[in-house]
Tab-separated table of C-alpha atoms in Angstrom:
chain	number	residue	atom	x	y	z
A	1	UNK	CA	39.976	31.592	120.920
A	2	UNK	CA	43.278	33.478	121.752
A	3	UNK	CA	43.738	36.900	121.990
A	4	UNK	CA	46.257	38.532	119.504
A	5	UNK	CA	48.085	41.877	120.371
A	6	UNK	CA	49.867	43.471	117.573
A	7	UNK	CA	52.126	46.690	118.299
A	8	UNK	CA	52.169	49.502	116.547
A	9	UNK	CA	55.660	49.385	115.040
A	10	UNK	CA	54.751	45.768	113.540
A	11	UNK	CA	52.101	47.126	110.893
A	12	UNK	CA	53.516	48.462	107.919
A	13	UNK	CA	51.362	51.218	105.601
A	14	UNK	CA	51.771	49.710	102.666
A	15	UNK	CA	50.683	46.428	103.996
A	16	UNK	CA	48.366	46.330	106.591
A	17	UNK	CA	47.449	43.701	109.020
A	18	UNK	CA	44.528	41.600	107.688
A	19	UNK	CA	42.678	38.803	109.647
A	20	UNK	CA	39.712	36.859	108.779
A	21	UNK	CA	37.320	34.614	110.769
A	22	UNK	CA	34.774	34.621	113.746
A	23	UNK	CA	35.756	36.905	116.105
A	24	UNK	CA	34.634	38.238	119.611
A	25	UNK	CA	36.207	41.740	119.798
A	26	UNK	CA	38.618	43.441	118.188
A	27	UNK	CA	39.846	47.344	119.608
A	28	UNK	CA	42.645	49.505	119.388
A	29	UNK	CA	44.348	51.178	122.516
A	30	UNK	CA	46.758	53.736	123.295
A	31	UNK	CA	48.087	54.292	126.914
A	32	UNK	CA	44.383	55.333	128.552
A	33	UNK	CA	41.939	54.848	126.161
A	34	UNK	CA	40.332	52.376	123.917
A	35	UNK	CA	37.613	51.652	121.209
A	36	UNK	CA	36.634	48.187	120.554
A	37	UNK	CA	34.410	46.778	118.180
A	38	UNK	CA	32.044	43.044	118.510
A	39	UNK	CA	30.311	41.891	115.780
A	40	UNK	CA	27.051	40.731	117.119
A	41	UNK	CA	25.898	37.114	115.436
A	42	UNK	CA	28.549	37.134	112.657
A	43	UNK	CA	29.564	33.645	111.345
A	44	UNK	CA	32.777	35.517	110.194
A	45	UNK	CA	34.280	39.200	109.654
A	46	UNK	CA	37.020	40.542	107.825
A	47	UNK	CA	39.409	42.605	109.648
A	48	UNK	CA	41.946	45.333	108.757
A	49	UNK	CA	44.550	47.821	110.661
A	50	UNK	CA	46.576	49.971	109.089
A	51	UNK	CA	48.864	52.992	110.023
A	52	UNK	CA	47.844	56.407	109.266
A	53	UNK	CA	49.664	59.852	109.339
A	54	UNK	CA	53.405	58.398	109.173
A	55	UNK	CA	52.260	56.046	112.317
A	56	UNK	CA	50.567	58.454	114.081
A	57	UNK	CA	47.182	56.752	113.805
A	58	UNK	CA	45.714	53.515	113.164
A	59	UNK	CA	42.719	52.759	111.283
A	60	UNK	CA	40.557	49.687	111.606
A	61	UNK	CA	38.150	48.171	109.261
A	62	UNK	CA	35.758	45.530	110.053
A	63	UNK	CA	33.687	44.465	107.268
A	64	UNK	CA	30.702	41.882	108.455
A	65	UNK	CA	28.548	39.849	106.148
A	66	UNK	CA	24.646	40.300	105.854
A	67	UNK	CA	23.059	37.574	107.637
A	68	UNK	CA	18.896	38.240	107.008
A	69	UNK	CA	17.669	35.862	109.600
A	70	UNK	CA	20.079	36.810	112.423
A	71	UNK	CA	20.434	40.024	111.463
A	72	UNK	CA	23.222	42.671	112.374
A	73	UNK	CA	24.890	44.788	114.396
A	74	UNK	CA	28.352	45.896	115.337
A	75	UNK	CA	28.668	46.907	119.452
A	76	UNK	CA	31.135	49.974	119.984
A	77	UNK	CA	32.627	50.773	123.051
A	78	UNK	CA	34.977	54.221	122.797
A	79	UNK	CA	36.487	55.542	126.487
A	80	UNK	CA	38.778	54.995	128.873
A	81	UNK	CA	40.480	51.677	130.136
A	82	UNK	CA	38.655	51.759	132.981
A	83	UNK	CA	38.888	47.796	134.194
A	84	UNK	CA	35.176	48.025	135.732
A	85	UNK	CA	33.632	49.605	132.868
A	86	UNK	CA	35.094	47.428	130.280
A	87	UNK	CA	34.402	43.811	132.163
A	88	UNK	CA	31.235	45.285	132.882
A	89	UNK	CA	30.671	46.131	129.147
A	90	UNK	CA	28.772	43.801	126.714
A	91	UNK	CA	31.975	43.182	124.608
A	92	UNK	CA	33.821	41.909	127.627
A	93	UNK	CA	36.684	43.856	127.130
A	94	UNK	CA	38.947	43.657	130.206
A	95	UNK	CA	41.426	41.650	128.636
A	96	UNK	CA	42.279	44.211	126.233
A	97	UNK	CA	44.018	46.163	129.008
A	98	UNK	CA	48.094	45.423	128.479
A	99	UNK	CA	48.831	44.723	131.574
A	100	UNK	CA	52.167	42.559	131.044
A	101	UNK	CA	53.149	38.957	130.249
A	102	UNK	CA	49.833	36.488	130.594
A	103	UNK	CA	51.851	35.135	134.032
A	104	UNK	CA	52.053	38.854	135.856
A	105	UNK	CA	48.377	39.475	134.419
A	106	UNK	CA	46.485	38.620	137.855
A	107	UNK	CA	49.575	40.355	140.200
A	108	UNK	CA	49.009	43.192	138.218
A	109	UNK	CA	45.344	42.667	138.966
A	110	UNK	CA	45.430	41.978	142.568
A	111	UNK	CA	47.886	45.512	142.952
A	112	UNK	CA	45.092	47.361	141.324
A	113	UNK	CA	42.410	46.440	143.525
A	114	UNK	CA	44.883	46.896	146.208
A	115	UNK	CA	45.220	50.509	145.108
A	116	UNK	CA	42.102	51.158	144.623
A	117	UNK	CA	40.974	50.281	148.083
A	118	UNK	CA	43.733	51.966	149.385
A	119	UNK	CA	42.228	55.364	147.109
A	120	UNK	CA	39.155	54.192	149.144
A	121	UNK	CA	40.449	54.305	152.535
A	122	UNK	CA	42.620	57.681	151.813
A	123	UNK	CA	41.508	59.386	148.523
A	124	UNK	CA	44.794	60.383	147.352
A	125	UNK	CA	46.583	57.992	144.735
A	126	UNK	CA	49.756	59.493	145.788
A	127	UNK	CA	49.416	58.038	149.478
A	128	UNK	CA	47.702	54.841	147.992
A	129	UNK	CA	50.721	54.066	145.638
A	130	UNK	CA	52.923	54.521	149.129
A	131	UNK	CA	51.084	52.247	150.611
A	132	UNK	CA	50.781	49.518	148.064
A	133	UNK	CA	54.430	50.059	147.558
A	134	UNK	CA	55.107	49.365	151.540
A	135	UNK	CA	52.918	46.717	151.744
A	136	UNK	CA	54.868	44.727	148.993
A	137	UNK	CA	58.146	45.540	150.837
A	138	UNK	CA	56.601	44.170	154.030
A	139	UNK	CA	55.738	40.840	152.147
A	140	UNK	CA	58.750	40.175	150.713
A	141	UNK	CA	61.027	41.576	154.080
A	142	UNK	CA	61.899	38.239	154.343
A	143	UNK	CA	63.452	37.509	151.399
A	144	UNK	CA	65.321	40.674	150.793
A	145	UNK	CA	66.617	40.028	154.738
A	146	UNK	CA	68.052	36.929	153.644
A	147	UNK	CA	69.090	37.997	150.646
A	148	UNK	CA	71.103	40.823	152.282
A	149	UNK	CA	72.437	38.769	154.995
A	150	UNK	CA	73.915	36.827	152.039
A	151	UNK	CA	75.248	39.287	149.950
A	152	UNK	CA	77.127	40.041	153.772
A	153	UNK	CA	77.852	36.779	153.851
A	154	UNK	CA	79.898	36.537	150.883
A	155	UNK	CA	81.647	39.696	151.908
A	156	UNK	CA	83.370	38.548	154.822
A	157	UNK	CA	85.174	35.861	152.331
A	158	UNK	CA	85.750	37.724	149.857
A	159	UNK	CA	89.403	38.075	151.072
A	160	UNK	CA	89.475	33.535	151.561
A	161	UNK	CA	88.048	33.789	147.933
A	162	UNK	CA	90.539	35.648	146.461
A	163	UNK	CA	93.257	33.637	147.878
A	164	UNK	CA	91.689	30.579	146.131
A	165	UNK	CA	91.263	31.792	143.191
A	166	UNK	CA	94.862	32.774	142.807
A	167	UNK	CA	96.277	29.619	144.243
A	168	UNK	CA	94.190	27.241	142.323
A	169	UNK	CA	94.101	29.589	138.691
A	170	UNK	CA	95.188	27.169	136.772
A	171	UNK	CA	93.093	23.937	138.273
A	172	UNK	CA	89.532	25.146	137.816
A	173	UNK	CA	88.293	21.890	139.277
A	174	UNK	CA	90.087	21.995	142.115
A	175	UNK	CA	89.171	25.711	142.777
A	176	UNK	CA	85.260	25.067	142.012
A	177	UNK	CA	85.932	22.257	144.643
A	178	UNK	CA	87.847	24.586	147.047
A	179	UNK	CA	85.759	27.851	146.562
A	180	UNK	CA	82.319	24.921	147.619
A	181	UNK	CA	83.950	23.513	150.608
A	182	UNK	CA	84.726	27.102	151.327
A	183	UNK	CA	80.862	27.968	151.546
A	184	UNK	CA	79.904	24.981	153.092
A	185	UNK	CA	82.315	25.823	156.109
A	186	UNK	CA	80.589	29.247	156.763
A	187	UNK	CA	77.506	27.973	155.959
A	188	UNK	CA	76.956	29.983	152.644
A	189	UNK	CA	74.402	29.764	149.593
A	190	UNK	CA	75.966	31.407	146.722
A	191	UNK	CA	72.041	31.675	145.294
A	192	UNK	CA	70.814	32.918	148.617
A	193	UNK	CA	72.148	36.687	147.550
A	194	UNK	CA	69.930	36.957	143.998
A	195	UNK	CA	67.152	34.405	143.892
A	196	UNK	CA	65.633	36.446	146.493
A	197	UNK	CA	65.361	39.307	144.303
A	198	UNK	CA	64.408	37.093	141.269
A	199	UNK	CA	61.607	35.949	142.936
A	200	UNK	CA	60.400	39.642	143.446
A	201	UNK	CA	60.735	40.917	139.737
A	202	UNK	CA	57.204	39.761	138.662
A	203	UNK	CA	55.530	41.695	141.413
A	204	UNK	CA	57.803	44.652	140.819
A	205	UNK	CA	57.147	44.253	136.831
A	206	UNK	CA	53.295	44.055	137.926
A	207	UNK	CA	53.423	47.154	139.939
A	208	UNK	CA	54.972	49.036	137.214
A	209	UNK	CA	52.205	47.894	134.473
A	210	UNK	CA	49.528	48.915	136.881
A	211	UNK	CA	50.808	52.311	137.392
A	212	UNK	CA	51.627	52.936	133.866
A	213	UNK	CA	48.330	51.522	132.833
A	214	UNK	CA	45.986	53.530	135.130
A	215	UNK	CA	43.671	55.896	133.780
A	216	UNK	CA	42.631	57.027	137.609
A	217	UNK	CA	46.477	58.285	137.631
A	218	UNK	CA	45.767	60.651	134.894
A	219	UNK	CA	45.478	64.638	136.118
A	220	UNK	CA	45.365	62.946	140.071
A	221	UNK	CA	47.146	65.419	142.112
A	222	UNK	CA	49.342	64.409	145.237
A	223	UNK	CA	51.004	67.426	147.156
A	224	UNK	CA	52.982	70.281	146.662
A	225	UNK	CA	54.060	70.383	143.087
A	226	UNK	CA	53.095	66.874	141.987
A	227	UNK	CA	49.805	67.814	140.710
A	228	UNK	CA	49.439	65.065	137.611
A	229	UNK	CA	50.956	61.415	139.021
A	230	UNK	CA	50.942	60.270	135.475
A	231	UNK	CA	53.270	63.177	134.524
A	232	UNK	CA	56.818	63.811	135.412
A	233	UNK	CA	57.087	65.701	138.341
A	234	UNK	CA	58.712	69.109	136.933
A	235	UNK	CA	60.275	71.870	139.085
A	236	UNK	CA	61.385	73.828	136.809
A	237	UNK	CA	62.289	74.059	132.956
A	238	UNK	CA	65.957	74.336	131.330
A	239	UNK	CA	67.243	76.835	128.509
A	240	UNK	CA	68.708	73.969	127.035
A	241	UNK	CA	68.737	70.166	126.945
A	242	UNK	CA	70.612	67.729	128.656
A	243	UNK	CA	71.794	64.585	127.185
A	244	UNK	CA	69.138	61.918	129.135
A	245	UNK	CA	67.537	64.613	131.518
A	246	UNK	CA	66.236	66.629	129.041
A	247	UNK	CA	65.420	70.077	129.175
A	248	UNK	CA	62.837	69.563	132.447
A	249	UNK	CA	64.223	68.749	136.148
A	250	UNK	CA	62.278	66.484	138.234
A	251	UNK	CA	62.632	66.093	141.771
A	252	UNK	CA	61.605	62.228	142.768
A	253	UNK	CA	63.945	61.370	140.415
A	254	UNK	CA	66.783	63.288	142.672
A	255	UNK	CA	65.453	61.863	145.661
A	256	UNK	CA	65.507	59.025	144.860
A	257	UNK	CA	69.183	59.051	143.713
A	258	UNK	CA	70.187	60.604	146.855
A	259	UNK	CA	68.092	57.474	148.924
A	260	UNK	CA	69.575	55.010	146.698
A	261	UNK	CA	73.638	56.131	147.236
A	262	UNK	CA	72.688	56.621	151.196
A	263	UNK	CA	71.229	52.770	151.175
A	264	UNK	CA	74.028	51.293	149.556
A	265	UNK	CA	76.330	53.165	151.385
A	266	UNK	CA	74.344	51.409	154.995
């Protein structure tokens, strides 16, 4: 069996989604929380979701036949997506947790244990999420040396480059062939500058999942005014609204701004 998601913005109210057949678990989930429903010895069940409140909420029917000689039940599990509790569970609901594409599913696994015994270790998510962040920068220094030293690389001939590209405009071949023999004289790999950082983007798309995903986040305080991780971090409130800021002003976000100009500028 394969498990279906279905988003939100998919079911219409006038014609809801409908699915029929044996089935192991079916739940609905916002950001934190979750309630699931397994049919206990059903042969089949009839399922229905539909939007309620102008897509505000969702309702979900599951209608299962009378079976007299198995009899029935319906399990319900309604709380938090909590990984332990719900693998844990009898309805084996773990994989109901959205944690990305099927192929980032166990990174974004692996980074939540990681966090969690980090929370262990030093109970304060804010100091775990620093850690698990440096930890994944110290396993992939490598690459994002060489991909630096590349992106250097090419910088140094960017002036040789240039020249070809005006001398040979109107020959592409023989500029493709100039611009290679070019990079095999300073010993260059053109893919050297962004496969590097290609080959980083699933555990940086993991690590995003897992801290958008976890409930433990919610109302955890760090320091100073960053008292709810799962929140923006707000200094103060505007009169007004700015166009992409809004009417809030964070500080990380700032920071972070400032780091990033000061990095590219090294």
């Amino acid at each position: 069996q394969k498990l279906q998601r279905k988003k939100l913005n998919s079911i219409k109210e006038n014609a809801p989604l409908a699915l029929s057949g044996k089935m192991e678990w079916a739940a609905l989930t916002n950001k934190y929380f979750i309630i699931g429903l397994a049919p206990q010895n059903a042969p089949g069940v009839e399922l229905a979701i539909r939007p309620l409140n102008q897509h505000k909420t969702l309702g979900l029917t599951m209608k299962v036949p009378l079976v007299a000689s198995a009899g029935n039940a319906i399990a319900v599990y309604a709380g938090p997506q909590e990984i332990a509790f719900l693998e844990a569970s009898p309805l084996h609901l773990g994989e109901a947790i959205d944690y990305g594409w099927s192929i980032i599913q166990p990174i974004s696994q692996l980074l939540l244990r990681g966090l969690k015994l980090f929370y262990k270790l030093i109970p304060n998510y804010g100091i775990a999420i620093i850690l698990i962040s440096t930890l994944t920068k110290l396993v992939f220094y490598r690459l994002t040396h060489q991909s630096i030293k590349s992106m250097k690389d090419m910088k140094k001939v960017q002036g040789e480059l240039e020249e070809i590209r005006k001398k040979l405009k109107n020959d592409p071949k023989r500029m493709n062939e100039a611009t290679m023999a070019l990079y095999k004289k300073y010993g260059i790999n053109p893919m050297s500058g962004c496969l590097p950082m290609l080959l980083q983007m699933p555990v940086f798309m993991a690590l995003y999942n897992v801290l958008n995903r976890t409930i433990e986040l919610r109302g955890a305080p760090f320091m100073l005014w960053i008292r709810d991780l799962s929140a923006p971090d707000v200094l103060f409130g505007l009169p007004f609204s700015l166009p992409f800021i809004g009417a809030n002003v964070s500080a990380l976000p700032i920071v972070m701004g400032v780091a990033t100009f000061f990095q590219q500028k090294m």
